[in-house]
Amino acid sequence: MLISVAINVQNLYDLGARRIGVTTLPPTGCLPAAITLFGRGTNKCVAKLNKDAISFNKKLNRTSQKLKSKLPGIKLVVFDIYQPLFDLITKPAESGFFESRKACCGTGTLETSFLCNARSIGTCSNATNYVFWDGFHPSQSANEKLAQSLLEQGFDLIS
Ligand SMILES: *[C@@H]1O[C@H](CO)[C@@H](O)[C@H](O)[C@H]1NC(C)=O
Ligand SMILES: *[C@@H]1O[C@H](CO)[C@@H](O)[C@H](O)[C@H]1NC(C)=O
């Protein structure tokens, strides 16, 4: 049971909300910044961080089941961001991407820059095929793919 999530949902419910969506954690260990910082030069997703995210997401799911049985009339959807993003990162070509390790901004050695904009040095000329815009954030084109998946998952909320 994730107490903070349960309290937040309960509060929203008490305020009258009946359609509530919460999102899971992403595969934290696959973010370019995480690989650069903790990947020990392997270029692979950091297994420990992904394991922690999966464990959190399972708890989130159980918490959501409990809340659903406790709060009459609630429509509560857990949007899974982990799997669709993990798929984009591990099988980028299947969705038309070619780069999921390097971010568009800061391509090269340091992918942790928070000074990313179209004119910063090292920003790629076209982010369309990059899964990541910077070390932490999916690119706009990746977000569009993720949004499609979330829309399908959220059908319960609008029906
Ligand atoms: C939550 O649990 C349900 C039922 O056990 C499962 O179908 C679903 O895929 C799980 N969702 C997540 C985000 O883990
Ligand atoms: C970026 O690349 C995509 C796919 O290769 C292409 O469709 C698009 O026109 C390009 N955009 C620019 C501004 O070059």
mmCIF file of C-alpha atoms and ligand atoms in Angstrom:
data_model
loop_
_atom_site.group_PDB
_atom_site.id
_atom_site.type_symbol
_atom_site.label_atom_id
_atom_site.label_comp_id
_atom_site.label_asym_id
_atom_site.label_seq_id
_atom_site.Cartn_x
_atom_site.Cartn_y
_atom_site.Cartn_z
ATOM 1 C CA MET A 1 0.000 0.000 0.000
ATOM 2 C CA LEU A 2 1.454 3.359 -0.992
ATOM 3 C CA ILE A 3 0.187 5.632 1.723
ATOM 4 C CA SER A 4 0.860 8.933 -0.068
ATOM 5 C CA VAL A 5 -0.986 7.780 -3.193
ATOM 6 C CA ALA A 6 -3.876 6.442 -1.131
ATOM 7 C CA ILE A 7 -4.194 9.715 0.763
ATOM 8 C CA ASN A 8 -4.097 11.798 -2.404
ATOM 9 C CA VAL A 9 -6.733 9.691 -4.120
ATOM 10 C CA GLN A 10 -8.907 9.658 -1.015
ATOM 11 C CA ASN A 11 -8.652 13.462 -0.793
ATOM 12 C CA LEU A 12 -9.638 13.882 -4.433
ATOM 13 C CA TYR A 13 -12.498 11.450 -3.908
ATOM 14 C CA ASP A 14 -13.704 13.396 -0.878
ATOM 15 C CA LEU A 15 -13.669 16.523 -3.010
ATOM 16 C CA GLY A 16 -15.960 14.797 -5.465
ATOM 17 C CA ALA A 17 -13.584 13.385 -8.065
ATOM 18 C CA ARG A 18 -14.687 10.032 -9.503
ATOM 19 C CA ARG A 19 -12.388 9.683 -12.513
ATOM 20 C CA ILE A 20 -8.784 9.673 -11.475
ATOM 21 C CA GLY A 21 -5.653 8.625 -13.331
ATOM 22 C CA VAL A 22 -2.246 7.988 -11.817
ATOM 23 C CA THR A 23 0.935 7.163 -13.725
ATOM 24 C CA THR A 24 3.555 4.567 -12.925
ATOM 25 C CA LEU A 25 7.245 5.319 -12.712
ATOM 26 C CA PRO A 26 9.151 5.086 -16.009
ATOM 27 C CA PRO A 27 12.065 2.653 -16.448
ATOM 28 C CA THR A 28 14.298 4.985 -14.456
ATOM 29 C CA GLY A 29 17.378 2.861 -15.098
ATOM 30 C CA CYS A 30 17.109 3.404 -18.859
ATOM 31 C CA LEU A 31 17.134 7.205 -18.792
ATOM 32 C CA PRO A 32 20.310 8.375 -20.573
ATOM 33 C CA ALA A 33 21.382 10.350 -17.504
ATOM 34 C CA ALA A 34 21.048 7.269 -15.302
ATOM 35 C CA ILE A 35 23.121 5.163 -17.700
ATOM 36 C CA THR A 36 25.783 7.865 -17.949
ATOM 37 C CA LEU A 37 25.951 8.283 -14.187
ATOM 38 C CA PHE A 38 25.442 4.728 -12.924
ATOM 39 C CA GLY A 39 25.970 2.450 -15.936
ATOM 40 C CA ARG A 40 29.679 1.947 -15.251
ATOM 41 C CA GLY A 41 30.429 2.453 -18.918
ATOM 42 C CA THR A 42 28.243 -0.455 -20.038
ATOM 43 C CA ASN A 43 25.676 1.545 -22.033
ATOM 44 C CA LYS A 44 23.014 -0.734 -20.594
ATOM 45 C CA CYS A 45 19.970 0.122 -18.511
ATOM 46 C CA VAL A 46 20.788 0.159 -14.810
ATOM 47 C CA ALA A 47 19.039 -2.994 -13.578
ATOM 48 C CA LYS A 48 18.775 -1.941 -9.946
ATOM 49 C CA LEU A 49 16.948 1.271 -10.784
ATOM 50 C CA ASN A 50 14.514 -0.528 -13.072
ATOM 51 C CA LYS A 51 13.884 -3.125 -10.386
ATOM 52 C CA ASP A 52 13.048 -0.391 -7.893
ATOM 53 C CA ALA A 53 10.662 1.226 -10.373
ATOM 54 C CA ILE A 54 8.915 -2.107 -11.053
ATOM 55 C CA SER A 55 8.568 -2.740 -7.348
ATOM 56 C CA PHE A 56 7.053 0.718 -6.825
ATOM 57 C CA ASN A 57 4.672 0.173 -9.741
ATOM 58 C CA LYS A 58 3.450 -3.136 -8.324
ATOM 59 C CA LYS A 59 2.682 -1.449 -5.033
ATOM 60 C CA LEU A 60 0.912 1.324 -6.902
ATOM 61 C CA ASN A 61 -1.199 -1.247 -8.680
ATOM 62 C CA ARG A 62 -2.142 -3.029 -5.457
ATOM 63 C CA THR A 63 -2.969 0.291 -3.822
ATOM 64 C CA SER A 64 -5.212 1.156 -6.738
ATOM 65 C CA GLN A 65 -7.059 -2.201 -6.485
ATOM 66 C CA LYS A 66 -7.661 -1.597 -2.776
ATOM 67 C CA LEU A 67 -8.921 1.924 -3.351
ATOM 68 C CA LYS A 68 -11.279 0.699 -6.053
ATOM 69 C CA SER A 69 -12.861 -1.801 -3.717
ATOM 70 C CA LYS A 70 -13.112 0.775 -0.944
ATOM 71 C CA LEU A 71 -14.445 3.817 -2.812
ATOM 72 C CA PRO A 72 -17.825 3.250 -4.484
ATOM 73 C CA GLY A 73 -18.224 4.683 -7.973
ATOM 74 C CA ILE A 74 -14.579 5.539 -8.494
ATOM 75 C CA LYS A 75 -12.924 5.084 -11.865
ATOM 76 C CA LEU A 76 -9.270 4.832 -11.114
ATOM 77 C CA VAL A 77 -6.791 4.053 -13.860
ATOM 78 C CA VAL A 78 -3.117 3.305 -13.370
ATOM 79 C CA PHE A 79 -1.455 4.534 -16.552
ATOM 80 C CA ASP A 80 1.497 2.330 -17.238
ATOM 81 C CA ILE A 81 4.291 4.461 -18.620
ATOM 82 C CA TYR A 82 6.955 1.859 -17.814
ATOM 83 C CA GLN A 83 6.243 -0.724 -20.491
ATOM 84 C CA PRO A 84 5.610 1.557 -23.484
ATOM 85 C CA LEU A 85 8.739 3.603 -22.745
ATOM 86 C CA PHE A 86 10.792 0.459 -22.093
ATOM 87 C CA ASP A 87 9.662 -0.902 -25.468
ATOM 88 C CA LEU A 88 10.657 2.329 -27.224
ATOM 89 C CA ILE A 89 14.073 2.217 -25.587
ATOM 90 C CA THR A 90 14.829 -1.447 -26.181
ATOM 91 C CA LYS A 91 13.209 -1.773 -29.614
ATOM 92 C CA PRO A 92 13.381 1.757 -31.050
ATOM 93 C CA ALA A 93 13.371 0.689 -34.693
ATOM 94 C CA GLU A 94 9.938 -0.930 -34.347
ATOM 95 C CA SER A 95 8.487 2.531 -33.791
ATOM 96 C CA GLY A 96 10.666 4.385 -36.297
ATOM 97 C CA PHE A 97 13.322 5.603 -33.880
ATOM 98 C CA PHE A 98 17.011 5.007 -34.349
ATOM 99 C CA GLU A 99 18.533 6.409 -31.183
ATOM 100 C CA SER A 100 17.506 5.574 -27.633
ATOM 101 C CA ARG A 101 20.817 5.689 -25.784
ATOM 102 C CA LYS A 102 22.002 9.188 -26.643
ATOM 103 C CA ALA A 103 19.761 12.150 -26.091
ATOM 104 C CA CYS A 104 19.275 14.667 -28.865
ATOM 105 C CA CYS A 105 20.515 17.440 -26.640
ATOM 106 C CA GLY A 106 24.062 16.928 -25.511
ATOM 107 C CA THR A 107 24.824 14.113 -27.927
ATOM 108 C CA GLY A 108 28.263 12.958 -26.998
ATOM 109 C CA THR A 109 29.469 12.502 -23.501
ATOM 110 C CA LEU A 110 27.305 14.516 -21.163
ATOM 111 C CA GLU A 111 23.601 13.800 -21.381
ATOM 112 C CA THR A 112 22.638 15.442 -18.158
ATOM 113 C CA SER A 113 22.476 19.023 -19.353
ATOM 114 C CA PHE A 114 19.559 21.088 -18.141
ATOM 115 C CA LEU A 115 20.558 23.875 -20.522
ATOM 116 C CA CYS A 116 19.004 22.218 -23.517
ATOM 117 C CA ASN A 117 17.526 24.255 -26.303
ATOM 118 C CA ALA A 118 17.619 24.109 -30.076
ATOM 119 C CA ARG A 119 20.674 26.366 -30.205
ATOM 120 C CA SER A 120 22.852 24.825 -27.511
ATOM 121 C CA ILE A 121 26.056 23.254 -28.694
ATOM 122 C CA GLY A 122 25.697 19.554 -29.373
ATOM 123 C CA THR A 123 21.948 19.601 -29.895
ATOM 124 C CA CYS A 124 21.061 17.276 -32.750
ATOM 125 C CA SER A 125 19.528 18.895 -35.820
ATOM 126 C CA ASN A 126 16.418 16.754 -35.838
ATOM 127 C CA ALA A 127 15.049 15.076 -32.718
ATOM 128 C CA THR A 128 12.312 13.166 -34.529
ATOM 129 C CA ASN A 129 14.136 9.842 -34.398
ATOM 130 C CA TYR A 130 15.509 10.255 -30.893
ATOM 131 C CA VAL A 131 13.609 8.665 -28.024
ATOM 132 C CA PHE A 132 15.140 11.184 -25.621
ATOM 133 C CA TRP A 133 15.320 14.942 -25.884
ATOM 134 C CA ASP A 134 17.706 15.262 -22.934
ATOM 135 C CA GLY A 135 19.041 12.938 -20.278
ATOM 136 C CA PHE A 136 15.740 12.744 -18.458
ATOM 137 C CA HIS A 137 12.930 13.595 -20.844
ATOM 138 C CA PRO A 138 11.455 11.765 -23.822
ATOM 139 C CA SER A 139 11.444 13.725 -27.086
ATOM 140 C CA GLN A 140 8.246 15.174 -28.475
ATOM 141 C CA SER A 141 7.923 12.312 -30.966
ATOM 142 C CA ALA A 142 8.415 9.747 -28.191
ATOM 143 C CA ASN A 143 5.821 11.543 -26.084
ATOM 144 C CA GLU A 144 3.359 11.277 -28.957
ATOM 145 C CA LYS A 145 3.845 7.499 -29.020
ATOM 146 C CA LEU A 146 3.453 7.311 -25.252
ATOM 147 C CA ALA A 147 0.305 9.424 -25.399
ATOM 148 C CA GLN A 148 -1.272 6.960 -27.824
ATOM 149 C CA SER A 149 -0.647 4.159 -25.387
ATOM 150 C CA LEU A 150 -1.998 6.156 -22.453
ATOM 151 C CA LEU A 151 -5.133 7.038 -24.399
ATOM 152 C CA GLU A 152 -5.839 3.356 -24.968
ATOM 153 C CA GLN A 153 -5.251 2.600 -21.303
ATOM 154 C CA GLY A 154 -7.457 5.493 -20.231
ATOM 155 C CA PHE A 155 -10.533 4.373 -22.108
ATOM 156 C CA ASP A 156 -12.224 3.547 -18.789
ATOM 157 C CA LEU A 157 -11.992 7.164 -17.723
ATOM 158 C CA ILE A 158 -13.966 8.546 -20.643
ATOM 159 C CA SER A 159 -16.496 5.752 -21.126
HETATM 160 C C1 LIG B 1 -2.005 -4.250 -12.450
HETATM 161 O O1 LIG B 1 -2.587 -5.487 -12.127
HETATM 162 C C2 LIG B 1 -3.491 -5.983 -13.087
HETATM 163 C C3 LIG B 1 -4.189 -7.206 -12.534
HETATM 164 O O2 LIG B 1 -3.369 -7.939 -11.709
HETATM 165 C C4 LIG B 1 -2.710 -6.252 -14.367
HETATM 166 O O3 LIG B 1 -3.578 -6.727 -15.380
HETATM 167 C C5 LIG B 1 -2.066 -4.952 -14.836
HETATM 168 O O4 LIG B 1 -1.262 -5.170 -15.976
HETATM 169 C C6 LIG B 1 -1.226 -4.346 -13.741
HETATM 170 N N1 LIG B 1 -0.809 -3.014 -14.157
HETATM 171 C C7 LIG B 1 0.410 -2.547 -13.931
HETATM 172 C C8 LIG B 1 0.651 -1.147 -14.352
HETATM 173 O O5 LIG B 1 1.297 -3.214 -13.408
HETATM 174 C C1 LIG B 2 13.154 15.229 -39.250
HETATM 175 O O1 LIG B 2 13.167 13.851 -39.595
HETATM 176 C C2 LIG B 2 11.878 13.339 -39.920
HETATM 177 C C3 LIG B 2 12.003 11.826 -40.096
HETATM 178 O O2 LIG B 2 13.194 11.460 -40.688
HETATM 179 C C4 LIG B 2 11.367 14.048 -41.175
HETATM 180 O O3 LIG B 2 10.086 13.543 -41.495
HETATM 181 C C5 LIG B 2 11.270 15.539 -40.867
HETATM 182 O O4 LIG B 2 10.868 16.221 -42.025
HETATM 183 C C6 LIG B 2 12.621 16.076 -40.381
HETATM 184 N N1 LIG B 2 12.420 17.454 -39.929
HETATM 185 C C7 LIG B 2 13.268 18.433 -40.239
HETATM 186 C C8 LIG B 2 12.952 19.779 -39.673
HETATM 187 O O5 LIG B 2 14.267 18.257 -40.928
#
